[in-house]
């Protein structure tokens, strides 16, 4: 678990780097605040008592995403290379089959560094923010908290069917979420039957939507749009801005999110580490 002091140091360094570079880093605040005890996922570099380098590893099933930063005044000293070496070693030790390196699309320094290591471009992910628009209402689609074993089984199968998890990986991921995450887990129902799932993380006065999925046989008939509208309305009532992320190549999901009022404001590029 990270201490309050460490979390504040990470956030301060993040804001400094973002303001200097004109981009946004993806450091997964919700995951940082709910780290698994006795698992090494975060790496720090201090000089004269000041945090000047940080790297975080974020596991999702059989893959891990790695993102980090170095204070602009301390770059080109090998700090990030050292942090990355540690993060890669720990990720391999934990048995992740795929390692993705995250670089903000607009970060010149990140792109220059990426050229020096063995990796290949994989995907671009858009970060989207909801802009006020009319939402879809339909009483046949409901959202409720995930509570029962049947709910968990449905969530696990949705991870397998919609996100490409192996069942064992999906069960492990679900267990980690249950034990360590403060995200709210919801079940999407249509006329009393489970149709999908969605998670919401409320951190730093923002609401982030994750893990949104509808069973394949129920896709394309408006369930996702109506469910997403209900979640947005729920968070708007709390006065929270609403965000989500989507892969650029997922044109169907992108159109769905735009139809509900989400608009792209940043993007992240991912590279598969090749060693």
Coordinates of C-alpha atoms in Angstrom, one line a residue:
X1 CA 0.0 0.0 0.0
X2 CA 1.2 3.5 -0.8
X3 CA 1.3 6.1 1.9
X4 CA -0.5 9.4 1.8
X5 CA 2.9 11.1 1.5
X6 CA 3.9 8.9 -1.5
X7 CA 0.5 9.5 -3.2
X8 CA 0.9 13.3 -2.8
X9 CA 4.4 13.2 -4.1
X10 CA 3.3 11.2 -7.2
X11 CA 0.5 13.7 -7.9
X12 CA 2.8 16.7 -7.5
X13 CA 5.4 15.2 -9.9
X14 CA 2.6 14.2 -12.4
X15 CA 1.2 17.8 -12.5
X16 CA 4.6 19.3 -12.9
X17 CA 5.5 16.9 -15.8
X18 CA 2.1 17.4 -17.5
X19 CA 2.2 21.2 -17.3
X20 CA 5.7 21.2 -18.7
X21 CA 5.0 18.8 -21.5
X22 CA 1.4 19.7 -22.4
X23 CA 0.1 16.1 -22.2
X24 CA -1.6 13.9 -19.7
X25 CA -0.1 10.9 -18.0
X26 CA -2.1 7.8 -17.3
X27 CA -1.1 6.9 -13.7
X28 CA -4.4 5.2 -12.7
X29 CA -5.1 7.1 -9.5
X30 CA -7.7 4.6 -8.4
X31 CA -5.3 1.7 -8.6
X32 CA -2.5 3.7 -6.9
X33 CA -4.8 4.3 -4.0
X34 CA -5.7 0.6 -3.7
X35 CA -2.4 -1.2 -4.2
X36 CA -2.1 -4.9 -3.1
X37 CA -0.1 -5.3 0.1
X38 CA 3.3 -7.0 -0.3
X39 CA 3.2 -6.7 -4.1
X40 CA 5.9 -4.6 -5.7
X41 CA 4.2 -2.4 -8.3
X42 CA 5.7 1.1 -7.8
X43 CA 9.2 2.3 -8.1
X44 CA 10.6 5.7 -6.8
X45 CA 13.7 7.8 -7.4
X46 CA 14.5 10.5 -4.9
X47 CA 17.3 13.2 -5.0
X48 CA 17.9 15.5 -2.0
X49 CA 14.6 14.3 -0.5
X50 CA 12.5 15.1 -3.6
X51 CA 10.7 12.6 -5.7
X52 CA 12.1 13.1 -9.3
X53 CA 11.2 9.8 -10.9
X54 CA 8.3 7.4 -10.6
X55 CA 7.2 4.3 -12.5
X56 CA 3.9 2.3 -11.9
X57 CA 2.9 -1.2 -13.1
X58 CA -0.8 -1.9 -13.6
X59 CA -1.8 -5.5 -14.0
X60 CA -4.9 -6.6 -16.0
X61 CA -5.2 -10.3 -16.2
X62 CA -2.3 -11.7 -18.2
X63 CA -1.0 -8.3 -19.2
X64 CA 0.7 -5.4 -17.4
X65 CA 0.8 -1.7 -18.4
X66 CA 3.8 0.4 -17.4
X67 CA 3.8 4.2 -17.2
X68 CA 6.3 6.5 -15.6
X69 CA 7.8 10.0 -15.5
X70 CA 10.9 12.0 -14.6
X71 CA 11.1 15.6 -13.5
X72 CA 12.1 17.7 -16.5
X73 CA 15.2 19.0 -14.7
X74 CA 16.5 15.5 -14.0
X75 CA 16.1 13.9 -17.5
X76 CA 18.9 12.3 -19.5
X77 CA 20.6 11.0 -16.4
X78 CA 19.4 7.4 -16.8
X79 CA 16.7 7.6 -14.1
X80 CA 13.9 6.3 -16.2
X81 CA 16.0 3.6 -17.7
X82 CA 16.8 2.3 -14.1
X83 CA 13.1 2.5 -13.0
X84 CA 12.0 0.7 -16.2
X85 CA 14.5 -2.0 -15.7
X86 CA 13.2 -2.6 -12.2
X87 CA 9.6 -2.6 -13.4
X88 CA 10.2 -5.0 -16.2
X89 CA 12.1 -7.4 -14.0
X90 CA 9.3 -7.4 -11.4
X91 CA 6.6 -7.8 -14.2
X92 CA 8.4 -10.8 -15.6
X93 CA 8.9 -12.3 -12.1
X94 CA 5.1 -12.1 -11.6
X95 CA 4.5 -14.0 -14.9
X96 CA 2.7 -11.5 -17.0
X97 CA 2.6 -12.7 -20.6
X98 CA 2.4 -9.3 -22.2
X99 CA 4.0 -6.1 -21.2
X100 CA 2.7 -2.8 -22.6
X101 CA 4.6 0.5 -22.3
X102 CA 2.4 3.6 -22.1
X103 CA 3.4 6.9 -23.7
X104 CA 1.1 9.9 -24.0
X105 CA 0.6 10.7 -27.7
X106 CA 1.8 14.3 -27.3
X107 CA 4.9 13.5 -25.2
X108 CA 8.0 14.1 -27.3
X109 CA 10.4 12.9 -24.5
X110 CA 8.4 9.6 -24.2
X111 CA 8.5 9.0 -28.0
X112 CA 12.3 9.6 -28.1
X113 CA 12.8 7.2 -25.2
X114 CA 10.6 4.5 -26.9
X115 CA 13.0 4.5 -29.9
X116 CA 15.8 3.3 -27.7
X117 CA 14.1 0.1 -26.4
X118 CA 12.9 -3.1 -28.1
X119 CA 9.1 -2.6 -28.6
X120 CA 6.5 -2.2 -31.3
X121 CA 3.5 0.1 -31.5
X122 CA 0.3 -1.7 -30.6
X123 CA -2.7 0.6 -30.0
X124 CA -3.8 4.1 -29.3
X125 CA -6.3 4.6 -26.5
X126 CA -8.6 7.7 -26.4
X127 CA -9.5 9.3 -23.1
X128 CA -13.0 10.8 -23.3
X129 CA -15.0 13.2 -21.1
X130 CA -18.7 13.5 -21.0
X131 CA -20.2 16.8 -22.4
X132 CA -23.7 17.7 -21.4
X133 CA -26.2 16.3 -23.8
X134 CA -29.6 14.6 -23.6
X135 CA -29.4 11.1 -22.2
X136 CA -31.3 8.0 -23.2
X137 CA -34.0 6.8 -20.8
X138 CA -35.6 3.4 -20.8
X139 CA -37.1 1.7 -17.8
X140 CA -36.5 -1.8 -19.3
X141 CA -32.7 -1.3 -18.7
X142 CA -31.6 -1.1 -15.1
X143 CA -28.4 -0.7 -13.1
X144 CA -27.9 -2.3 -9.7
X145 CA -24.9 -3.1 -7.5
X146 CA -23.1 -6.5 -8.1
X147 CA -23.8 -8.5 -5.0
X148 CA -24.2 -12.2 -5.5
X149 CA -22.1 -15.1 -6.7
X150 CA -24.3 -15.3 -9.9
X151 CA -23.3 -11.6 -10.5
X152 CA -19.6 -12.4 -10.1
X153 CA -19.9 -15.4 -12.5
X154 CA -21.6 -13.2 -15.1
X155 CA -18.8 -10.6 -14.7
X156 CA -16.1 -13.3 -15.1
X157 CA -17.8 -14.6 -18.3
X158 CA -18.1 -11.0 -19.7
X159 CA -14.3 -10.6 -19.1
X160 CA -13.7 -13.7 -21.1
X161 CA -16.2 -13.0 -23.9
X162 CA -15.6 -9.3 -24.3
X163 CA -12.0 -8.6 -23.2
X164 CA -10.2 -11.8 -24.2
X165 CA -9.3 -13.0 -20.7
X166 CA -8.7 -16.7 -20.1
X167 CA -11.2 -17.9 -17.5
X168 CA -8.5 -18.4 -14.9
X169 CA -7.2 -14.9 -15.5
X170 CA -10.7 -13.4 -15.3
X171 CA -11.2 -15.1 -11.9
X172 CA -8.0 -13.8 -10.6
X173 CA -8.7 -10.3 -11.8
X174 CA -12.2 -10.4 -10.3
X175 CA -10.7 -11.6 -7.0
X176 CA -8.2 -8.7 -7.0
X177 CA -10.9 -6.2 -7.7
X178 CA -13.0 -7.6 -4.9
X179 CA -10.2 -7.6 -2.3
X180 CA -8.3 -4.4 -3.2
X181 CA -10.4 -2.0 -5.3
X182 CA -12.8 0.7 -4.1
X183 CA -14.4 0.7 -7.6
X184 CA -18.2 0.3 -7.6
X185 CA -19.3 -2.8 -9.5
X186 CA -22.7 -2.7 -11.3
X187 CA -24.8 -5.2 -13.1
X188 CA -26.8 -4.2 -16.2
X189 CA -30.2 -5.9 -16.4
X190 CA -32.8 -6.0 -19.1
X191 CA -36.3 -7.0 -17.9
X192 CA -34.7 -8.7 -14.8
X193 CA -32.0 -10.7 -16.7
X194 CA -28.3 -10.0 -16.5
X195 CA -27.1 -8.3 -19.8
X196 CA -23.8 -6.8 -18.9
X197 CA -21.6 -5.1 -16.3
X198 CA -19.8 -1.8 -15.6
X199 CA -17.5 -0.4 -13.0
X200 CA -17.2 3.1 -11.7
X201 CA -14.2 4.6 -9.8
X202 CA -14.7 7.9 -7.9
X203 CA -11.3 9.4 -7.2
X204 CA -10.1 13.0 -6.9
X205 CA -13.7 14.3 -7.5
X206 CA -13.9 12.5 -10.9
X207 CA -15.9 9.5 -12.0
X208 CA -14.2 7.0 -14.3
X209 CA -16.0 4.2 -16.1
X210 CA -14.2 0.9 -16.6
X211 CA -15.0 -2.7 -17.6
X212 CA -18.1 -1.8 -19.6
X213 CA -19.4 -4.9 -21.4
X214 CA -22.7 -6.4 -22.7
X215 CA -23.0 -10.0 -23.7
X216 CA -22.3 -10.4 -27.4
X217 CA -25.7 -11.8 -28.3
X218 CA -27.3 -8.7 -26.8
X219 CA -25.1 -6.1 -28.4
X220 CA -26.3 -3.7 -31.1
X221 CA -29.8 -3.3 -29.8
X222 CA -29.3 -0.2 -27.6
X223 CA -28.7 -1.8 -24.2
X224 CA -25.2 -0.4 -23.9
X225 CA -26.3 3.2 -24.8
X226 CA -29.2 3.1 -22.3
X227 CA -27.1 1.6 -19.5
X228 CA -24.2 4.1 -20.0
X229 CA -26.8 6.9 -19.9
X230 CA -28.0 5.7 -16.6
X231 CA -24.5 5.6 -15.1
X232 CA -23.7 9.1 -16.4
X233 CA -26.9 10.4 -15.0
X234 CA -26.1 8.8 -11.6
X235 CA -22.6 10.4 -11.5
X236 CA -24.0 13.8 -12.7
X237 CA -26.4 13.8 -9.8
X238 CA -23.3 13.7 -7.5
X239 CA -21.8 16.6 -9.4
X240 CA -18.9 14.6 -10.7
X241 CA -17.4 14.9 -14.3
X242 CA -17.4 11.6 -16.0
X243 CA -14.6 10.0 -18.0
X244 CA -13.8 6.8 -19.8
X245 CA -11.2 5.2 -22.1
X246 CA -11.5 3.4 -25.4
X247 CA -9.1 1.9 -27.9
X248 CA -9.0 3.9 -31.2
X249 CA -9.5 0.8 -33.3
X250 CA -12.8 0.0 -31.5
X251 CA -15.0 2.0 -33.8
X252 CA -18.2 0.5 -32.5
X253 CA -17.5 1.5 -28.9
X254 CA -16.2 4.9 -30.0
X255 CA -19.5 5.6 -31.8
X256 CA -21.5 4.4 -28.8
X257 CA -19.7 6.7 -26.4
X258 CA -19.9 9.7 -28.7
X259 CA -23.7 9.1 -29.1
X260 CA -24.1 9.5 -25.3
X261 CA -22.0 12.7 -25.2
X262 CA -18.4 11.6 -24.6
X263 CA -15.7 13.6 -26.5
X264 CA -12.0 12.8 -26.9
X265 CA -9.6 15.1 -25.1
X266 CA -6.3 13.1 -24.8
X267 CA -4.8 9.9 -26.1
X268 CA -2.3 7.4 -25.0
X269 CA -0.1 5.2 -27.3
X270 CA 0.8 1.6 -26.2
X271 CA 3.9 -0.3 -27.2
X272 CA 4.5 -4.1 -26.7
X273 CA 7.8 -4.8 -25.1
X274 CA 9.6 -7.4 -27.2
X275 CA 12.1 -9.0 -24.8

